[in-house]
GROMACS .gro file of N, CA and C in nm:
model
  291
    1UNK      N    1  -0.905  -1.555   2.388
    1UNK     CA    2  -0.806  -1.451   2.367
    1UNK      C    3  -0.876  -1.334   2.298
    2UNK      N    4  -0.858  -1.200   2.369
    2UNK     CA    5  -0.911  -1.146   2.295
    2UNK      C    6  -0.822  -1.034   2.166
    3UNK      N    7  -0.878  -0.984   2.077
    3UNK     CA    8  -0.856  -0.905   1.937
    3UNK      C    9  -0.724  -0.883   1.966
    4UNK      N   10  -0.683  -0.769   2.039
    4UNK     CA   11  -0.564  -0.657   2.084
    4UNK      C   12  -0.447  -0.781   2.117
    5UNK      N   13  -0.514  -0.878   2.216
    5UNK     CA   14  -0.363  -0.952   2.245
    5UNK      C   15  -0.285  -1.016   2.095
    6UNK      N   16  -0.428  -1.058   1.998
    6UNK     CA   17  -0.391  -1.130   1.921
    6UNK      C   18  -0.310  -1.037   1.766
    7UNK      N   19  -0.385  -0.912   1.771
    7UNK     CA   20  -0.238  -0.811   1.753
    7UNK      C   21  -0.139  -0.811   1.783
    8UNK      N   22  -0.045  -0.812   1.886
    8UNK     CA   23   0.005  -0.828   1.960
    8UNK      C   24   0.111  -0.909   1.902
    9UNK      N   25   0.049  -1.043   1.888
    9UNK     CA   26   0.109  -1.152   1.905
    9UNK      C   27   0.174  -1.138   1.733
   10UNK      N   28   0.059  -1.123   1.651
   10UNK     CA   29   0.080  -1.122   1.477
   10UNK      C   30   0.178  -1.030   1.459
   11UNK      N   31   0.212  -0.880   1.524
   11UNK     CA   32   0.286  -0.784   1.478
   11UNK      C   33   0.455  -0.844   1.544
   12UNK      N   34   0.474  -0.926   1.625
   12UNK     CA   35   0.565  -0.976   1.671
   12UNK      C   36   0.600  -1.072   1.580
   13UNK      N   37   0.497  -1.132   1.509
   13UNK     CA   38   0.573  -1.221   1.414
   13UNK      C   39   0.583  -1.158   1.254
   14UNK      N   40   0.509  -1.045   1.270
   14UNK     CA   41   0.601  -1.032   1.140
   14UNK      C   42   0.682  -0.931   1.130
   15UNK      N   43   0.745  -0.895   1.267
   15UNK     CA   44   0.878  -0.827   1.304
   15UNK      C   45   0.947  -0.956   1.296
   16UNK      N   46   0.963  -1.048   1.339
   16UNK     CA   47   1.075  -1.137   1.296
   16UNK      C   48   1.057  -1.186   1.160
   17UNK      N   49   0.979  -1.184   1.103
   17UNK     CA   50   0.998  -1.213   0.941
   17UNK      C   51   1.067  -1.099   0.850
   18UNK      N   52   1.005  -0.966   0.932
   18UNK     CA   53   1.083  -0.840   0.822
   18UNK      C   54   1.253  -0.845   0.927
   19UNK      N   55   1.228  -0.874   1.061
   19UNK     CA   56   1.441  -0.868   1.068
   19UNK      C   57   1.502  -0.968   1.016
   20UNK      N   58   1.482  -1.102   0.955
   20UNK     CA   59   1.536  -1.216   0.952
   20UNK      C   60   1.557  -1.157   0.817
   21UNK      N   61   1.481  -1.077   0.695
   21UNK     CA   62   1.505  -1.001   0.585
   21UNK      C   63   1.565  -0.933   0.549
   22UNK      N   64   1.650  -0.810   0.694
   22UNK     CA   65   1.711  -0.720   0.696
   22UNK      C   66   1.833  -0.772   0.677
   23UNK      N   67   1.889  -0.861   0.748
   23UNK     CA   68   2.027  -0.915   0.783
   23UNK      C   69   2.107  -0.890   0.877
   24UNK      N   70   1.942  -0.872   0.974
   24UNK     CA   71   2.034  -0.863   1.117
   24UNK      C   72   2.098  -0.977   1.167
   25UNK      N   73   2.179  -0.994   1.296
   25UNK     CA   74   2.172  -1.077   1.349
   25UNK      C   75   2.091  -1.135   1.466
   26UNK      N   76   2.040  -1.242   1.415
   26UNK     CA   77   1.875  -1.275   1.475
   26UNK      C   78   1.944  -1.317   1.673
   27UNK      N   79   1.905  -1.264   1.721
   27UNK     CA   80   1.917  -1.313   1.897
   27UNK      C   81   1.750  -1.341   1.952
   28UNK      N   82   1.747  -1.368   2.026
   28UNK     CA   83   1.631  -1.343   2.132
   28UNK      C   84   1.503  -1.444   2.052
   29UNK      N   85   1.391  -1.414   2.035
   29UNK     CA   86   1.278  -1.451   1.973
   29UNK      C   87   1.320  -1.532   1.806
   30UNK      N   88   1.404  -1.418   1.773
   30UNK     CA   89   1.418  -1.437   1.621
   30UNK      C   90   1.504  -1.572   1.590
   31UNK      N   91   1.615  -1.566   1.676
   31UNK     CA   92   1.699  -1.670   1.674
   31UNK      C   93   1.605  -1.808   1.741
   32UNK      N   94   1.570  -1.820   1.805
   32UNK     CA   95   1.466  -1.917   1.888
   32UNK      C   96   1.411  -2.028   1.754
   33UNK      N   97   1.346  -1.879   1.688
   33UNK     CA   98   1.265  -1.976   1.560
   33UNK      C   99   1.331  -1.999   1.473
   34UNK      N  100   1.447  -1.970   1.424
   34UNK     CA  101   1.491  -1.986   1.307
   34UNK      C  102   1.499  -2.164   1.326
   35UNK      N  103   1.467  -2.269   1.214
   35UNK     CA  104   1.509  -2.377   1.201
   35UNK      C  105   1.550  -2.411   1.105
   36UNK      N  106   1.638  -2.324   1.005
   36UNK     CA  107   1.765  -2.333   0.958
   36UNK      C  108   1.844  -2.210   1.000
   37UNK      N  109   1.984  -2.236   0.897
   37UNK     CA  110   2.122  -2.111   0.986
   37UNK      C  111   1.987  -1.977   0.946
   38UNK      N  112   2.072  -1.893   0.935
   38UNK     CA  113   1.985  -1.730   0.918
   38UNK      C  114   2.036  -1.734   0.783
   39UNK      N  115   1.975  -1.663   0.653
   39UNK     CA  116   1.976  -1.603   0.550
   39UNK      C  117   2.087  -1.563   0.477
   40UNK      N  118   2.185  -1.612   0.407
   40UNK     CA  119   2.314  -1.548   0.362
   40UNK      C  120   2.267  -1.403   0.271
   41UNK      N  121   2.243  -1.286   0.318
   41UNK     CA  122   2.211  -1.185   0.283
   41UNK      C  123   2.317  -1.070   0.245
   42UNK      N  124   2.399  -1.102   0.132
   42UNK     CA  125   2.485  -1.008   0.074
   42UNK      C  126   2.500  -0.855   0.035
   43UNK      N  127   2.314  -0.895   0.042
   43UNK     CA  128   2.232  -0.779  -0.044
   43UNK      C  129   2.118  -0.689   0.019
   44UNK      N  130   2.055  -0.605  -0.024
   44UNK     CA  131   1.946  -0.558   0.037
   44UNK      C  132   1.789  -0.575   0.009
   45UNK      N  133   1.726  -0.692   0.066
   45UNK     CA  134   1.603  -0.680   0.029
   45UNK      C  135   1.498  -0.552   0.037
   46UNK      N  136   1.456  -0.540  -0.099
   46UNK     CA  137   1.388  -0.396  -0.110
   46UNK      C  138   1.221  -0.437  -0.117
   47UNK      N  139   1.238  -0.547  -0.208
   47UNK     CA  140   1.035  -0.618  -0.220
   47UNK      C  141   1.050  -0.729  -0.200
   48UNK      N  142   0.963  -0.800  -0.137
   48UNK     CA  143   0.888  -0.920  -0.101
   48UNK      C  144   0.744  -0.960  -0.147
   49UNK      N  145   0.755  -1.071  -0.220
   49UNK     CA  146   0.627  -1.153  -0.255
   49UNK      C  147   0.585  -1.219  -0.188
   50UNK      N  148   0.464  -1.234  -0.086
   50UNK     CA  149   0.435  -1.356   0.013
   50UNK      C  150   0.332  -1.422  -0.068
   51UNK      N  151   0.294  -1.554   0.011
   51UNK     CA  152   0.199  -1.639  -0.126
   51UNK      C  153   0.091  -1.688  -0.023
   52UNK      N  154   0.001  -1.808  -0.015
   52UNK     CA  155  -0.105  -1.832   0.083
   52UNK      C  156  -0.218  -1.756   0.119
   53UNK      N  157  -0.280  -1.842   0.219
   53UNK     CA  158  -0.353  -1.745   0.283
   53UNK      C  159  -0.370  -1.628   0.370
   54UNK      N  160  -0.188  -1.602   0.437
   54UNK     CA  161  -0.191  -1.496   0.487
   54UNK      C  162  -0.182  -1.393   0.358
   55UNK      N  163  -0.088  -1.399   0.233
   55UNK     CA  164  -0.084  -1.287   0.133
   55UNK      C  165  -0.205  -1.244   0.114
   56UNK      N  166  -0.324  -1.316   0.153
   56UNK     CA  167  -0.471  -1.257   0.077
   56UNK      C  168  -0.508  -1.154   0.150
   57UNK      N  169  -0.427  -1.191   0.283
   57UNK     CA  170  -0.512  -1.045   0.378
   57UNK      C  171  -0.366  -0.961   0.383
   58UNK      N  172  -0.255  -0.979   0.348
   58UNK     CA  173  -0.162  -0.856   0.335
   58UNK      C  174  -0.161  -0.773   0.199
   59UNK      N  175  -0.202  -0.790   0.099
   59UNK     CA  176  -0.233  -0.763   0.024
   59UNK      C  177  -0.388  -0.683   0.036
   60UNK      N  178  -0.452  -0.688   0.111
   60UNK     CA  179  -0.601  -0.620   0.133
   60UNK      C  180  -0.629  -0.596   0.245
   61UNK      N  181  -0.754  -0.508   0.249
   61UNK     CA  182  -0.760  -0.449   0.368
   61UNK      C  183  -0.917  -0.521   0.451
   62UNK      N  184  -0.943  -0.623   0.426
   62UNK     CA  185  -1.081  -0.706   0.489
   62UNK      C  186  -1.064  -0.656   0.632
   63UNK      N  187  -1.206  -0.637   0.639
   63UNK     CA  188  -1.205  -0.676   0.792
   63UNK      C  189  -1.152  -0.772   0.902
   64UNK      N  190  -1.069  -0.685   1.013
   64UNK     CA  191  -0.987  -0.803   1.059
   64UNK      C  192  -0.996  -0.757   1.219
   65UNK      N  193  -1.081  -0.693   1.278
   65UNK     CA  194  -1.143  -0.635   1.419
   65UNK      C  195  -1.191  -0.719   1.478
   66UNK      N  196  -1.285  -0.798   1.483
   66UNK     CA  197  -1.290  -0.866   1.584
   66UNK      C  198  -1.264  -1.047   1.628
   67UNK      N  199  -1.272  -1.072   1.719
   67UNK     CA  200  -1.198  -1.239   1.712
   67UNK      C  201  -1.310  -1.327   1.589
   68UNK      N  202  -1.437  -1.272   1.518
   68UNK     CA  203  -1.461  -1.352   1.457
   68UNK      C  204  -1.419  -1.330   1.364
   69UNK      N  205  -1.398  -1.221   1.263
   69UNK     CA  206  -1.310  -1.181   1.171
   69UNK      C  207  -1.184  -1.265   1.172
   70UNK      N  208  -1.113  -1.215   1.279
   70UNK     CA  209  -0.945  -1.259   1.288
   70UNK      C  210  -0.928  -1.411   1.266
   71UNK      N  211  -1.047  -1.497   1.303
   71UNK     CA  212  -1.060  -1.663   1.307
   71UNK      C  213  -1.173  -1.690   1.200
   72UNK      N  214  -1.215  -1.626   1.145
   72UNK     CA  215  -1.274  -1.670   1.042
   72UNK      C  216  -1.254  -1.779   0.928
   73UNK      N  217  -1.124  -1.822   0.976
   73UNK     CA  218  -1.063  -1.992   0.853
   73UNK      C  219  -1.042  -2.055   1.007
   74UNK      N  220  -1.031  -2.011   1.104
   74UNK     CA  221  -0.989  -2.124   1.233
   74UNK      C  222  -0.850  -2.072   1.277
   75UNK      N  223  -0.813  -1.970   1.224
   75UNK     CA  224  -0.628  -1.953   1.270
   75UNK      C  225  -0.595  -1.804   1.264
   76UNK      N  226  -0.498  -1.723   1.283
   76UNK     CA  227  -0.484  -1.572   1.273
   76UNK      C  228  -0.427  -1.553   1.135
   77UNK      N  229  -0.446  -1.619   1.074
   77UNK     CA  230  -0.389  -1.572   0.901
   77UNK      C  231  -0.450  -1.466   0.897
   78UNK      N  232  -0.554  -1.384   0.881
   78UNK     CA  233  -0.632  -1.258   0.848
   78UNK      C  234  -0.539  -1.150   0.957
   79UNK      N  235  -0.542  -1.136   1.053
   79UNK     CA  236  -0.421  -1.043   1.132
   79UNK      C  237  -0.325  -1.106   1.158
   80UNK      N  238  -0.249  -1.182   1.100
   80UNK     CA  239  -0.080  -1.143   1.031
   80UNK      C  240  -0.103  -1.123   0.937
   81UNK      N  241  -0.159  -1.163   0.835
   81UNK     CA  242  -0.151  -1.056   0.699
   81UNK      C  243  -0.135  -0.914   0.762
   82UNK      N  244  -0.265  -0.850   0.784
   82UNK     CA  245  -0.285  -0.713   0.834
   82UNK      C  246  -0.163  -0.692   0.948
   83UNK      N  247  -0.077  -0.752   1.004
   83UNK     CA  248   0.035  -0.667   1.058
   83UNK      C  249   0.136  -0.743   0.989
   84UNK      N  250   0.178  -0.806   0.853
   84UNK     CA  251   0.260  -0.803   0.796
   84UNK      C  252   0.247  -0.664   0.669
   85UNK      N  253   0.185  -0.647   0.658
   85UNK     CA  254   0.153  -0.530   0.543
   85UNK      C  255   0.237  -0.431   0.641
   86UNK      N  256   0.163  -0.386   0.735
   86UNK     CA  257   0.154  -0.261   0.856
   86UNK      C  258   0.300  -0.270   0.863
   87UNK      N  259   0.377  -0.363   0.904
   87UNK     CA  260   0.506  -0.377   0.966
   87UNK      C  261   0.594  -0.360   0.828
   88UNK      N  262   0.555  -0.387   0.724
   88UNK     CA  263   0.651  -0.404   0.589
   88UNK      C  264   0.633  -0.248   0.570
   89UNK      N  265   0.524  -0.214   0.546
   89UNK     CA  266   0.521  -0.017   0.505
   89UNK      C  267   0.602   0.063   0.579
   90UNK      N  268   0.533   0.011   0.705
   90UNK     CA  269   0.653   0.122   0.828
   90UNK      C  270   0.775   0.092   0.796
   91UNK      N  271   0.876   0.001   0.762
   91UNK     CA  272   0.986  -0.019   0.753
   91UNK      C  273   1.019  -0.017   0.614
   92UNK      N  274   0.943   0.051   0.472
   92UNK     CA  275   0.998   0.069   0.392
   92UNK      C  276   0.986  -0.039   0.251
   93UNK      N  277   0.986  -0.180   0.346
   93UNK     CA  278   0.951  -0.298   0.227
   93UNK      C  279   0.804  -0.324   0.162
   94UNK      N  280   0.864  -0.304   0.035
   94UNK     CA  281   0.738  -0.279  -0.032
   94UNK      C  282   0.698  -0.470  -0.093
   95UNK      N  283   0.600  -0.481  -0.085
   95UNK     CA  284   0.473  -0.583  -0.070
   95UNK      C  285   0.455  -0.586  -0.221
   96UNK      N  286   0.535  -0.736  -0.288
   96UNK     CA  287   0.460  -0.674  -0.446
   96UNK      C  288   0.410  -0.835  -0.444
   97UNK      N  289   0.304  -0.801  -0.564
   97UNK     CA  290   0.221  -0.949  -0.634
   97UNK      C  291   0.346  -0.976  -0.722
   0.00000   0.00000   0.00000
């Protein structure tokens, strides 16, 4: 697989992590994965703390270009971090430690 698809694939998932946040109602992809109900969201999430090994690369900007970068632990944690950051800024949610 190469780099771009695997963009691709990471920025799709952390569009369903930032809508499942919003309080939309999840259909299509979003609903698929959910494996509990959706989020009783009364309120408006404004910041999010993520933890693991993807937070290390949303939180920073490492190199994450090419498939050895992106697989460098064996898995795409390094670009979903880098398109969970990307996807949280564009939409406003701010990323705190």
């Amino acid at each position: 697989m190469d780099p771009m698809t695997l963009e691709i694939i990471c920025r799709r998932m952390a569009e369903v992590v930032l809508n499942s946040l919003k309080g939309s109602t999840l259909t299509g992809l979003e609903g698929a994965l959910m494996m509990t109900d959706a989020l009783r969201l009364d309120y408006e999430v404004e910041s999010v703390m993520i933890s693991g090994g993807v937070a290390d690369h949303a939180y920073t900007t490492s190199p994450c270009d090419t498939l050895d970068e992106i697989a460098r632990y064996g898995d795409i944690g390094p670009m979903l971090g880098r398109q969970v950051r990307q996807v949280f800024k564009g939409n406003g949610m701010e990323l705190i430690r």
